[in-house]
Short mmCIF file of C-alpha atoms and ligand atoms in Angstrom, two decimals:
data_model
loop_
_atom_site.label_atom_id
_atom_site.label_comp_id
_atom_site.label_asym_id
_atom_site.label_seq_id
_atom_site.Cartn_x
_atom_site.Cartn_y
_atom_site.Cartn_z
CA UNK A 1 100.53 -44.11 -89.00
CA UNK A 2 104.15 -45.18 -89.36
CA UNK A 3 106.66 -44.61 -86.62
CA UNK A 4 110.45 -44.98 -86.89
CA UNK A 5 111.87 -48.30 -88.01
CA UNK A 6 109.61 -51.36 -87.67
CA UNK A 7 111.00 -54.27 -85.73
CA UNK A 8 109.73 -57.39 -87.46
CA UNK A 9 111.78 -59.83 -85.42
CA UNK A 10 109.91 -59.28 -82.25
CA UNK A 11 110.19 -62.15 -79.76
CA UNK A 12 108.43 -62.77 -76.49
CA UNK A 13 110.69 -62.79 -73.47
CA UNK A 14 109.70 -65.95 -71.53
CA UNK A 15 109.99 -64.18 -68.20
CA UNK A 16 108.12 -61.22 -69.51
CA UNK A 17 104.52 -62.38 -69.05
CA UNK A 18 105.23 -63.50 -65.52
CA UNK A 19 106.87 -60.20 -64.68
CA UNK A 20 104.27 -58.02 -66.33
CA UNK A 21 101.58 -58.70 -63.79
CA UNK A 22 103.69 -59.62 -60.85
CA UNK A 23 102.80 -57.69 -57.71
CA UNK A 24 105.20 -54.79 -56.98
CA UNK A 25 108.34 -55.65 -55.01
CA UNK A 26 107.55 -55.78 -51.32
CA UNK A 27 109.88 -53.53 -49.42
CA UNK A 28 111.44 -55.52 -46.65
CA UNK A 29 109.16 -54.32 -43.92
CA UNK A 30 109.03 -57.62 -42.10
CA UNK A 31 112.36 -57.02 -40.38
CA UNK A 32 111.35 -53.53 -39.45
CA UNK A 33 108.04 -54.60 -37.95
CA UNK A 34 109.77 -57.38 -35.97
CA UNK A 35 112.23 -54.83 -34.65
CA UNK A 36 109.36 -52.53 -33.76
CA UNK A 37 107.36 -55.30 -32.06
CA UNK A 38 110.40 -56.20 -29.99
CA UNK A 39 110.77 -52.60 -28.94
CA UNK A 40 107.10 -52.34 -28.07
CA UNK A 41 107.32 -55.56 -26.04
CA UNK A 42 110.35 -54.25 -24.17
CA UNK A 43 108.51 -51.02 -23.43
CA UNK A 44 105.42 -52.90 -22.30
CA UNK A 45 107.56 -54.73 -19.77
CA UNK A 46 109.05 -51.52 -18.50
CA UNK A 47 106.39 -48.84 -17.94
CA UNK A 48 108.94 -46.17 -17.00
CA UNK A 49 110.79 -46.61 -20.29
CA UNK A 50 107.48 -46.65 -22.10
CA UNK A 51 106.33 -43.36 -20.50
CA UNK A 52 109.75 -41.81 -21.10
CA UNK A 53 109.65 -42.90 -24.79
CA UNK A 54 106.14 -41.47 -25.20
CA UNK A 55 107.22 -38.17 -23.66
CA UNK A 56 110.25 -38.05 -25.97
CA UNK A 57 108.04 -38.64 -29.01
CA UNK A 58 105.51 -35.90 -28.19
CA UNK A 59 104.82 -33.82 -31.30
CA UNK A 60 106.95 -35.94 -33.62
CA UNK A 61 103.98 -37.56 -35.34
CA UNK A 62 102.84 -34.28 -36.83
CA UNK A 63 106.23 -33.75 -38.49
CA UNK A 64 106.99 -35.60 -41.66
CA UNK A 65 110.55 -34.47 -42.11
CA UNK A 66 112.91 -36.79 -40.29
CA UNK A 67 115.47 -34.11 -39.38
CA UNK A 68 112.76 -31.94 -37.79
CA UNK A 69 111.63 -34.90 -35.68
CA UNK A 70 115.13 -35.02 -34.27
CA UNK A 71 114.90 -31.42 -33.02
CA UNK A 72 111.50 -31.98 -31.41
CA UNK A 73 112.75 -35.09 -29.63
CA UNK A 74 115.80 -33.27 -28.33
CA UNK A 75 113.57 -30.42 -27.14
CA UNK A 76 111.44 -32.98 -25.26
CA UNK A 77 114.57 -34.60 -23.84
CA UNK A 78 115.90 -31.28 -22.52
CA UNK A 79 112.48 -30.31 -21.12
CA UNK A 80 112.11 -33.69 -19.31
CA UNK A 81 115.59 -33.43 -17.79
CA UNK A 82 115.18 -29.79 -16.83
CA UNK A 83 111.93 -30.82 -15.15
CA UNK A 84 113.71 -33.60 -13.24
CA UNK A 85 116.50 -31.22 -12.15
CA UNK A 86 113.97 -28.60 -11.07
CA UNK A 87 112.33 -31.17 -8.78
CA UNK A 88 115.64 -31.50 -6.88
CA UNK A 89 115.74 -27.73 -6.42
CA UNK A 90 112.07 -27.63 -5.43
CA UNK A 91 112.68 -30.15 -2.63
CA UNK A 92 115.64 -28.13 -1.39
CA UNK A 93 113.61 -24.90 -1.52
CA UNK A 94 110.88 -26.52 0.60
CA UNK A 95 113.40 -27.96 3.07
CA UNK A 96 115.16 -24.61 3.43
CA UNK A 97 111.86 -22.70 3.34
CA UNK A 98 113.12 -20.27 0.70
CA UNK A 99 109.80 -19.31 -0.87
CA UNK A 100 110.96 -16.67 -3.36
CA UNK A 101 113.43 -19.13 -4.79
CA UNK A 102 110.78 -21.85 -4.59
CA UNK A 103 108.47 -19.74 -6.78
CA UNK A 104 111.09 -19.19 -9.46
CA UNK A 105 111.88 -22.93 -9.54
CA UNK A 106 108.16 -23.74 -9.65
CA UNK A 107 107.86 -21.45 -12.67
CA UNK A 108 110.69 -23.40 -14.33
CA UNK A 109 108.94 -26.71 -13.59
CA UNK A 110 105.67 -25.40 -15.04
CA UNK A 111 107.51 -24.10 -18.13
CA UNK A 112 108.91 -27.59 -18.78
CA UNK A 113 105.45 -29.12 -18.44
CA UNK A 114 104.06 -26.48 -20.84
CA UNK A 115 106.78 -27.30 -23.38
CA UNK A 116 105.82 -30.98 -23.31
CA UNK A 117 102.12 -30.13 -23.51
CA UNK A 118 102.64 -27.83 -26.48
CA UNK A 119 104.58 -30.56 -28.29
CA UNK A 120 101.83 -32.99 -27.36
CA UNK A 121 99.37 -30.70 -29.15
CA UNK A 122 101.74 -30.45 -32.11
CA UNK A 123 102.57 -26.80 -31.43
CA UNK A 124 106.20 -27.64 -31.89
CA UNK A 125 107.44 -24.17 -32.90
CA UNK A 126 105.70 -22.50 -29.99
CA UNK A 127 106.99 -25.12 -27.57
CA UNK A 128 110.62 -24.59 -28.58
CA UNK A 129 110.22 -20.83 -28.35
CA UNK A 130 108.60 -21.20 -24.90
CA UNK A 131 111.51 -23.32 -23.71
CA UNK A 132 114.09 -20.90 -25.07
CA UNK A 133 112.49 -17.81 -23.50
CA UNK A 134 111.43 -19.59 -20.28
CA UNK A 135 114.80 -21.15 -19.56
CA UNK A 136 116.64 -17.84 -19.94
CA UNK A 137 114.24 -15.88 -17.77
CA UNK A 138 114.26 -18.54 -15.06
CA UNK A 139 118.02 -19.10 -15.08
CA UNK A 140 118.27 -15.37 -14.41
CA UNK A 141 115.75 -15.42 -11.55
CA UNK A 142 117.23 -18.59 -10.08
CA UNK A 143 120.76 -17.16 -10.11
CA UNK A 144 119.54 -13.90 -8.54
CA UNK A 145 117.64 -15.61 -5.71
CA UNK A 146 120.32 -18.20 -4.88
CA UNK A 147 123.22 -15.77 -4.72
CA UNK A 148 126.57 -15.19 -6.49
CA UNK A 149 128.50 -18.02 -4.81
CA UNK A 150 126.40 -20.71 -6.49
CA UNK A 151 127.38 -19.29 -9.91
CA UNK A 152 123.87 -20.06 -11.26
CA UNK A 153 124.59 -17.71 -14.18
CA UNK A 154 126.85 -20.43 -15.65
CA UNK A 155 123.60 -22.12 -16.82
CA UNK A 156 123.49 -19.38 -19.47
CA UNK A 157 126.30 -21.27 -21.27
CA UNK A 158 123.91 -24.19 -21.68
CA UNK A 159 121.18 -21.76 -22.70
CA UNK A 160 123.45 -20.56 -25.54
CA UNK A 161 124.06 -24.14 -26.74
CA UNK A 162 120.38 -25.19 -26.61
CA UNK A 163 119.21 -23.38 -29.80
CA UNK A 164 121.79 -25.35 -31.80
CA UNK A 165 120.29 -28.57 -30.44
CA UNK A 166 116.61 -27.79 -30.93
CA UNK A 167 116.70 -25.86 -34.23
CA UNK A 168 117.95 -26.75 -37.66
CA UNK A 169 120.98 -24.62 -38.51
CA UNK A 170 118.94 -23.17 -41.39
CA UNK A 171 116.51 -21.62 -38.89
CA UNK A 172 119.03 -18.89 -38.40
CA UNK A 173 116.54 -16.39 -36.91
CA UNK A 174 115.69 -18.66 -33.95
CA UNK A 175 119.31 -19.64 -33.40
CA UNK A 176 120.44 -16.00 -33.43
CA UNK A 177 117.72 -15.02 -30.93
CA UNK A 178 118.66 -18.06 -28.83
CA UNK A 179 122.19 -16.67 -28.54
CA UNK A 180 121.33 -13.00 -28.13
CA UNK A 181 118.76 -13.52 -25.31
CA UNK A 182 121.19 -15.23 -22.83
CA UNK A 183 123.90 -12.70 -23.68
CA UNK A 184 121.53 -9.84 -22.83
CA UNK A 185 120.44 -11.65 -19.65
CA UNK A 186 124.08 -12.13 -18.55
CA UNK A 187 124.50 -8.35 -18.70
CA UNK A 188 121.19 -7.83 -16.93
CA UNK A 189 122.32 -10.24 -14.22
CA UNK A 190 125.44 -8.19 -13.53
CA UNK A 191 123.37 -5.03 -13.07
CA UNK A 192 120.50 -6.32 -10.95
CA UNK A 193 122.41 -8.70 -8.64
CA UNK A 194 122.77 -6.10 -5.82
CA UNK A 195 118.98 -5.69 -5.60
CA UNK A 196 118.53 -9.38 -4.74
CA UNK A 197 121.19 -9.72 -2.03
CA UNK A 198 118.53 -9.64 0.67
CA UNK A 199 116.82 -12.72 -0.78
CA UNK A 200 119.99 -14.81 -1.27
CA UNK A 201 120.47 -18.21 0.37
CA UNK A 202 123.06 -18.82 3.01
CA UNK A 203 126.75 -19.36 2.20
CA UNK A 204 126.66 -23.16 2.82
CA UNK A 205 123.51 -23.55 0.76
CA UNK A 206 125.01 -21.59 -2.14
CA UNK A 207 128.14 -23.76 -2.13
CA UNK A 208 126.02 -26.94 -2.10
CA UNK A 209 123.93 -25.61 -5.00
CA UNK A 210 127.10 -24.70 -6.87
CA UNK A 211 128.19 -28.36 -6.70
CA UNK A 212 124.75 -29.67 -7.61
CA UNK A 213 124.66 -27.16 -10.48
CA UNK A 214 127.95 -28.45 -11.91
CA UNK A 215 126.70 -32.06 -11.81
CA UNK A 216 123.39 -31.08 -13.46
CA UNK A 217 125.14 -29.03 -16.15
CA UNK A 218 127.54 -31.86 -17.01
CA UNK A 219 124.75 -34.48 -17.09
CA UNK A 220 122.42 -32.26 -19.11
CA UNK A 221 125.14 -31.36 -21.64
CA UNK A 222 126.30 -34.95 -22.07
CA UNK A 223 122.73 -36.22 -22.39
CA UNK A 224 121.79 -33.53 -24.93
CA UNK A 225 124.91 -34.14 -27.03
CA UNK A 226 124.27 -37.90 -26.92
CA UNK A 227 120.67 -37.36 -28.03
CA UNK A 228 121.82 -35.04 -30.80
CA UNK A 229 124.39 -37.50 -32.15
CA UNK A 230 122.04 -40.47 -31.76
CA UNK A 231 119.12 -38.84 -33.55
CA UNK A 232 121.33 -37.31 -36.26
CA UNK A 233 122.62 -40.78 -37.04
CA UNK A 234 119.10 -42.22 -36.85
CA UNK A 235 117.71 -39.51 -39.14
CA UNK A 236 120.54 -40.20 -41.60
CA UNK A 237 119.81 -43.94 -41.55
CA UNK A 238 116.07 -43.37 -41.93
CA UNK A 239 116.74 -41.07 -44.87
CA UNK A 240 118.97 -43.71 -46.47
CA UNK A 241 116.29 -46.36 -45.96
CA UNK A 242 113.52 -44.24 -47.46
CA UNK A 243 115.79 -43.25 -50.38
CA UNK A 244 116.46 -46.91 -51.02
CA UNK A 245 112.75 -47.70 -50.82
CA UNK A 246 111.96 -44.87 -53.19
CA UNK A 247 114.54 -45.93 -55.74
CA UNK A 248 113.28 -49.52 -55.50
CA UNK A 249 109.73 -48.36 -56.13
CA UNK A 250 110.82 -46.09 -58.99
CA UNK A 251 112.71 -48.94 -60.65
CA UNK A 252 109.75 -51.23 -60.18
CA UNK A 253 107.41 -48.66 -61.70
CA UNK A 254 109.74 -48.14 -64.65
CA UNK A 255 109.98 -51.89 -65.14
CA UNK A 256 106.24 -52.49 -64.99
CA UNK A 257 105.60 -49.53 -67.33
CA UNK A 258 108.07 -50.77 -69.88
CA UNK A 259 106.72 -54.32 -69.51
CA UNK A 260 103.19 -53.11 -70.18
CA UNK A 261 104.35 -51.15 -73.20
CA UNK A 262 106.26 -54.16 -74.45
CA UNK A 263 103.12 -56.24 -73.89
CA UNK A 264 100.95 -53.77 -75.85
CA UNK A 265 103.57 -53.67 -78.57
CA UNK A 266 103.77 -57.44 -78.92
CA UNK A 267 100.00 -57.90 -78.92
CA UNK A 268 99.53 -55.15 -81.52
CA UNK A 269 102.38 -56.42 -83.63
CA UNK A 270 101.01 -59.97 -83.65
CA UNK A 271 97.46 -58.79 -84.32
CA UNK A 272 98.50 -56.88 -87.40
CA UNK A 273 98.99 -59.84 -89.73
CA UNK A 274 95.58 -61.54 -89.10
CA UNK A 275 93.75 -58.21 -89.36
CA UNK A 276 95.53 -57.45 -92.62
CA UNK A 277 94.50 -60.90 -93.86
CA UNK A 278 90.84 -60.23 -93.01
CA UNK A 279 91.03 -56.90 -94.80
CA UNK A 280 92.71 -58.39 -97.91
CA UNK A 281 90.24 -61.31 -98.16
CA UNK A 282 87.29 -58.96 -97.74
CA UNK A 283 88.69 -56.87 -100.61
CA UNK A 284 89.16 -60.01 -102.70
CA UNK A 285 85.61 -61.11 -101.92
CA UNK A 286 84.20 -57.76 -103.07
CA UNK A 287 86.42 -57.58 -106.17
CA UNK A 288 85.90 -61.18 -107.34
CA UNK A 289 82.39 -62.02 -106.20
CA UNK A 290 80.95 -58.58 -105.44
CA UNK A 291 78.61 -58.77 -108.44
CA UNK A 292 77.12 -62.07 -107.24
CA UNK A 293 76.32 -60.82 -103.72
CA UNK A 294 72.90 -59.51 -102.86
CA UNK A 295 72.72 -55.92 -101.47
CA UNK A 296 72.32 -57.07 -97.86
CA UNK A 297 75.38 -59.37 -98.11
CA UNK A 298 77.37 -56.53 -99.72
CA UNK A 299 76.38 -54.22 -96.86
CA UNK A 300 77.59 -56.78 -94.30
CA UNK A 301 80.87 -57.22 -96.14
CA UNK A 302 81.28 -53.42 -96.24
CA UNK A 303 80.80 -53.26 -92.45
CA UNK A 304 83.39 -55.98 -91.95
CA UNK A 305 85.79 -54.20 -94.30
CA UNK A 306 85.53 -50.87 -92.47
CA UNK A 307 85.78 -52.67 -89.11
CA UNK A 308 89.00 -54.37 -90.18
CA UNK A 309 90.33 -51.05 -91.51
CA UNK A 310 89.58 -49.32 -88.24
CA UNK A 311 91.27 -52.14 -86.35
CA UNK A 312 94.36 -51.70 -88.53
CA UNK A 313 94.42 -47.99 -87.71
CA UNK A 314 94.00 -48.70 -84.02
CA UNK A 315 96.83 -51.21 -84.08
CA UNK A 316 99.07 -48.78 -85.96
CA UNK A 317 98.32 -46.04 -83.44
CA UNK A 318 98.93 -48.29 -80.42
CA UNK A 319 102.20 -49.40 -81.98
CA UNK A 320 103.11 -45.76 -82.61
CA UNK A 321 102.33 -44.95 -78.98
CA UNK A 322 104.49 -47.82 -77.71
CA UNK A 323 107.37 -46.89 -79.97
CA UNK A 324 107.77 -43.33 -78.68
CA UNK A 325 111.27 -42.99 -77.32
CA UNK A 326 112.52 -46.29 -78.73
CA UNK A 327 114.88 -46.83 -81.67
CA UNK A 328 115.62 -43.13 -81.83
CA UNK A 329 118.80 -41.83 -83.38
CA UNK A 330 120.77 -39.01 -81.70
CA UNK A 331 118.75 -35.80 -81.51
CA UNK A 332 119.70 -33.23 -84.13
CA UNK A 333 118.69 -29.58 -84.61
CA UNK A 334 115.21 -29.54 -86.15
CA UNK A 335 113.83 -26.66 -88.16
CA UNK A 336 110.19 -26.61 -87.08
CA UNK A 337 109.21 -24.45 -90.08
CA UNK A 338 110.17 -27.41 -92.28
CA UNK A 339 108.13 -29.76 -90.09
CA UNK A 340 104.97 -27.62 -90.27
CA UNK A 341 105.47 -26.95 -94.01
CA UNK A 342 105.69 -30.70 -94.66
CA UNK A 343 102.42 -31.23 -92.81
CA UNK A 344 100.82 -28.36 -94.71
CA UNK A 345 102.00 -29.92 -97.97
CA UNK A 346 100.62 -33.33 -97.02
CA UNK A 347 97.28 -31.81 -96.05
CA UNK A 348 97.10 -29.74 -99.25
CA UNK A 349 94.12 -31.58 -100.78
CA UNK A 350 92.15 -31.64 -97.54
CA UNK A 351 92.88 -27.94 -96.91
CA UNK A 352 91.78 -26.99 -100.42
CA UNK A 353 88.60 -29.01 -100.13
CA UNK A 354 87.72 -27.43 -96.79
CA UNK A 355 88.95 -23.91 -97.74
CA UNK A 356 91.24 -24.16 -94.74
CA UNK A 357 94.58 -22.54 -93.94
CA UNK A 358 97.54 -23.44 -91.75
CA UNK A 359 99.51 -20.31 -90.85
CA UNK A 360 102.76 -19.83 -88.95
CA UNK A 361 102.37 -16.73 -86.81
CA UNK A 362 106.08 -16.04 -86.34
CA UNK A 363 108.92 -17.96 -87.94
CA UNK A 364 109.40 -21.08 -85.82
CA UNK A 365 112.74 -21.78 -84.16
CA UNK A 366 115.33 -24.38 -85.00
CA UNK A 367 115.55 -26.48 -81.84
CA UNK A 368 118.14 -28.98 -80.79
CA UNK A 369 117.80 -32.06 -78.56
CA UNK A 370 114.63 -33.24 -80.32
CA UNK A 371 113.79 -35.67 -83.10
CA UNK A 372 112.09 -34.41 -86.22
CA UNK A 373 109.91 -37.56 -86.44
CA UNK A 374 108.50 -36.95 -82.93
CA UNK A 375 108.02 -33.22 -83.45
CA UNK A 376 106.28 -34.07 -86.72
CA UNK A 377 103.78 -36.28 -84.90
CA UNK A 378 102.90 -33.67 -82.30
CA UNK A 379 102.26 -30.93 -84.86
CA UNK A 380 100.59 -33.35 -87.27
CA UNK A 381 98.09 -34.58 -84.64
CA UNK A 382 97.25 -31.10 -83.42
CA UNK A 383 96.93 -29.53 -86.87
CA UNK A 384 94.88 -32.44 -88.24
CA UNK A 385 92.56 -32.26 -85.21
CA UNK A 386 92.15 -28.50 -85.72
CA UNK A 387 91.03 -29.18 -89.25
CA UNK A 388 88.94 -32.26 -88.44
CA UNK A 389 86.99 -30.93 -85.44
CA UNK A 390 85.91 -27.84 -87.33
CA UNK A 391 82.54 -26.98 -88.81
CA UNK A 392 83.35 -23.51 -90.17
CA UNK A 393 83.43 -22.66 -93.87
CA UNK A 394 87.09 -21.69 -93.61
CA UNK A 395 89.02 -23.60 -90.92
CA UNK A 396 91.98 -21.57 -89.69
CA UNK A 397 94.88 -23.15 -87.88
CA UNK A 398 97.65 -20.95 -86.53
CA UNK A 399 100.96 -22.13 -85.12
CA UNK A 400 102.81 -19.74 -82.80
CA UNK A 401 105.48 -19.94 -80.12
CA UNK A 402 107.13 -18.08 -77.25
CA UNK A 403 110.55 -18.38 -75.75
CA UNK A 404 111.48 -18.53 -72.07
CA UNK A 405 114.67 -19.32 -70.17
CA UNK A 406 114.23 -23.09 -69.99
CA UNK A 407 111.35 -23.86 -72.33
CA UNK A 408 109.89 -23.23 -75.75
CA UNK A 409 106.11 -22.97 -75.64
CA UNK A 410 104.29 -23.82 -78.87
CA UNK A 411 100.61 -23.18 -79.55
CA UNK A 412 98.31 -24.58 -82.21
CA UNK A 413 95.09 -22.57 -82.41
CA UNK A 414 91.99 -23.47 -84.42
CA UNK A 415 88.55 -21.96 -84.94
CA UNK A 416 86.80 -25.31 -84.54
CA UNK A 417 84.07 -26.75 -82.34
CA UNK A 418 85.97 -26.32 -79.05
CA UNK A 419 86.41 -28.69 -76.09
CA UNK A 420 84.69 -28.42 -72.74
CA UNK A 421 87.02 -27.57 -69.83
CA UNK A 422 85.93 -30.66 -67.91
CA UNK A 423 88.01 -32.80 -70.28
CA UNK A 424 91.25 -30.94 -69.62
CA UNK A 425 92.87 -33.99 -67.97
CA UNK A 426 91.06 -36.93 -69.55
CA UNK A 427 91.34 -35.80 -73.16
CA UNK A 428 95.00 -36.88 -73.19
CA UNK A 429 94.18 -40.43 -72.12
CA UNK A 430 94.42 -43.29 -74.60
CA UNK A 431 91.21 -43.98 -76.55
CA UNK A 432 89.43 -40.95 -75.06
CA UNK A 433 87.09 -39.55 -77.67
CA UNK A 434 84.37 -36.95 -77.22
CA UNK A 435 82.55 -37.85 -80.40
CA UNK A 436 81.53 -41.11 -81.97
CA UNK A 437 83.01 -42.63 -85.08
CA UNK A 438 80.13 -41.60 -87.33
CA UNK A 439 80.55 -37.91 -86.40
CA UNK A 440 84.34 -37.63 -86.66
CA UNK A 441 86.62 -40.54 -87.48
CA UNK A 442 89.63 -41.31 -85.32
CA UNK A 443 91.07 -43.66 -82.74
CA UNK A 444 91.43 -41.40 -79.70
CA UNK A 445 95.18 -42.00 -79.49
CA UNK A 446 96.49 -38.85 -81.20
CA UNK A 447 96.52 -36.63 -78.11
CA UNK A 448 97.91 -39.45 -75.93
CA UNK A 449 100.79 -39.69 -78.42
CA UNK A 450 101.31 -35.89 -78.24
CA UNK A 451 101.40 -36.03 -74.43
CA UNK A 452 103.86 -38.91 -74.37
CA UNK A 453 106.19 -37.17 -76.84
CA UNK A 454 106.00 -33.83 -75.01
CA UNK A 455 106.72 -35.55 -71.70
CA UNK A 456 109.62 -37.37 -73.34
CA UNK A 457 111.11 -33.89 -73.81
CA UNK A 458 110.24 -32.97 -70.19
CA UNK A 459 107.44 -30.67 -71.27
CA UNK A 460 103.72 -30.33 -70.61
CA UNK A 461 100.65 -30.14 -72.82
CA UNK A 462 97.30 -28.46 -72.14
CA UNK A 463 94.53 -26.62 -73.94
CA UNK A 464 92.37 -23.55 -73.71
CA UNK A 465 89.04 -23.56 -75.46
CA UNK A 466 85.73 -21.82 -75.92
CA UNK A 467 82.79 -23.83 -77.17
CA UNK A 468 82.03 -23.03 -80.79
CA UNK A 469 84.93 -20.59 -81.08
CA UNK A 470 87.95 -22.84 -81.16
CA UNK A 471 90.72 -24.49 -79.20
CA UNK A 472 94.36 -23.67 -78.59
CA UNK A 473 96.68 -26.50 -77.64
CA UNK A 474 99.87 -25.38 -75.91
CA UNK A 475 102.90 -27.55 -75.27
CA UNK A 476 106.35 -26.93 -73.89
CA UNK A 477 109.69 -28.48 -74.84
CA UNK A 478 112.58 -28.19 -72.40
CA UNK A 479 115.67 -26.62 -73.92
CA UNK A 480 118.30 -28.93 -72.44
P1 LIG B 1 91.13 -38.72 -82.48
O1 LIG B 1 91.38 -37.43 -83.19
O2 LIG B 1 91.70 -39.88 -83.16
O3 LIG B 1 89.71 -38.89 -82.08
P2 LIG B 1 92.70 -37.55 -80.39
O4 LIG B 1 93.40 -38.19 -79.26
O5 LIG B 1 93.53 -36.77 -81.34
O6 LIG B 1 91.93 -38.69 -81.10
O7 LIG B 1 91.59 -36.62 -79.79
C1 LIG B 1 90.75 -37.10 -78.79
C2 LIG B 1 89.43 -36.36 -78.78
O8 LIG B 1 89.66 -35.00 -78.40
C3 LIG B 1 88.81 -36.25 -80.12
O9 LIG B 1 88.01 -37.39 -80.41
C4 LIG B 1 87.99 -34.99 -80.02
O10 LIG B 1 86.75 -35.29 -79.41
C5 LIG B 1 88.78 -34.13 -79.08
N1 LIG B 1 89.62 -33.14 -79.80
C6 LIG B 1 90.93 -33.24 -80.08
N2 LIG B 1 91.37 -32.15 -80.71
C7 LIG B 1 90.32 -31.33 -80.80
C8 LIG B 1 90.15 -30.00 -81.35
N3 LIG B 1 91.14 -29.32 -81.89
N4 LIG B 1 88.91 -29.45 -81.27
C9 LIG B 1 87.89 -30.11 -80.70
N5 LIG B 1 87.99 -31.36 -80.17
C10 LIG B 1 89.20 -31.95 -80.22
#
């Protein structure tokens, strides 16, 4: 099998062999782990920081997306701080013996604990919803029990900002509900205030709570904004780092793939000459001294000759495989009818001998952005296989195609022996054969070549088959 232009001046890159089996580039994790160890050590020294860090991280392990982690952490941060603030109110409620107010604050404290618990159990969506609903309901109750002079309803402003801090802007449904709920509650507050006058705290207490409220609101807002900015920046940096790691790994993979192909190419190329020599000398031996050899010696020579021939074919096929995508000229429009007709012409003798036909179901398209030599090899391998793996009296091979927005899908159907479904993935691997050499000749590289060419054009290849009835190979070619 000949493929493109042969490069006969192939040289071995001295660094190549070393690179080919070098272990993949280690991403610089050493620095990161040192940084982490330092952090862990610092946290070990300070148990409060360590507990605080663990609480902040609740639920973040279950989330893979870095930006989502940021929202969960901010939700934890707000819940922890709301909890701390509610403790101040709880103490005051006990000191002043205001039990209705105490109950509403206790409910707020429990809500914060629930939020952290839910995140701890990875119920991150439910926890954020709980916080959003809980905080609104309890701000309302708190404001009603304390009394109008404390202006507890101003906490609704924070309640409106919170959804923007704990949800991604794309989660528009949650953000909208997070705005609508406090707005509705502000109206509700205006209407129900008179019914709670009897339970209100004293004037002095309300004024004190008004001042405490302002301090808490300022601290909570500043803290939440700081967390938001800090984690946004961190998520951005993390994303940059993982993008860099990914591109490093991709480059490394590309390099090692191309090195391996280069390796296979060089080995095959260098093997060709000695194998050809063996083949030629075996031929000479048979031609010049064949008559003098006894039958057993002739048989042995025949085996060696066919072995050398097979090796030549294998080498040619491996070289063909390695050459896919190299030394290609600019793609030009290719009339696939011409390609299939050429193959039909080349197979004329075989088709006549086997009473076989190769039909084109519907005139094939002229496609651009491909190379006729590569398209030739795909169709040639599939059509030849359809003819080869066929035990019928009249092998029939049909080429058809369909058109979609981004892809052409081509199909090559035969009425041959069929392929079991279990080989749907492995059949395209190099050297994979389902039959031995004596049954059907071949190298087991044809379908691997088809797959590599199809993937070169960003397509896919697969087959459908029924044992004894035939096989249809389908492959797609991307249009641009
Ligand atoms: P080769 O034809 O050189 O053996 P291929 O890579 O073309 O190698 O095919 C791999 C194996 O897949 C073949 O050995 C054969 O067992 C099976 N095969 C391929 N095409 C067909 C087909 N149309 N019908 C039945 N079996 C097939």
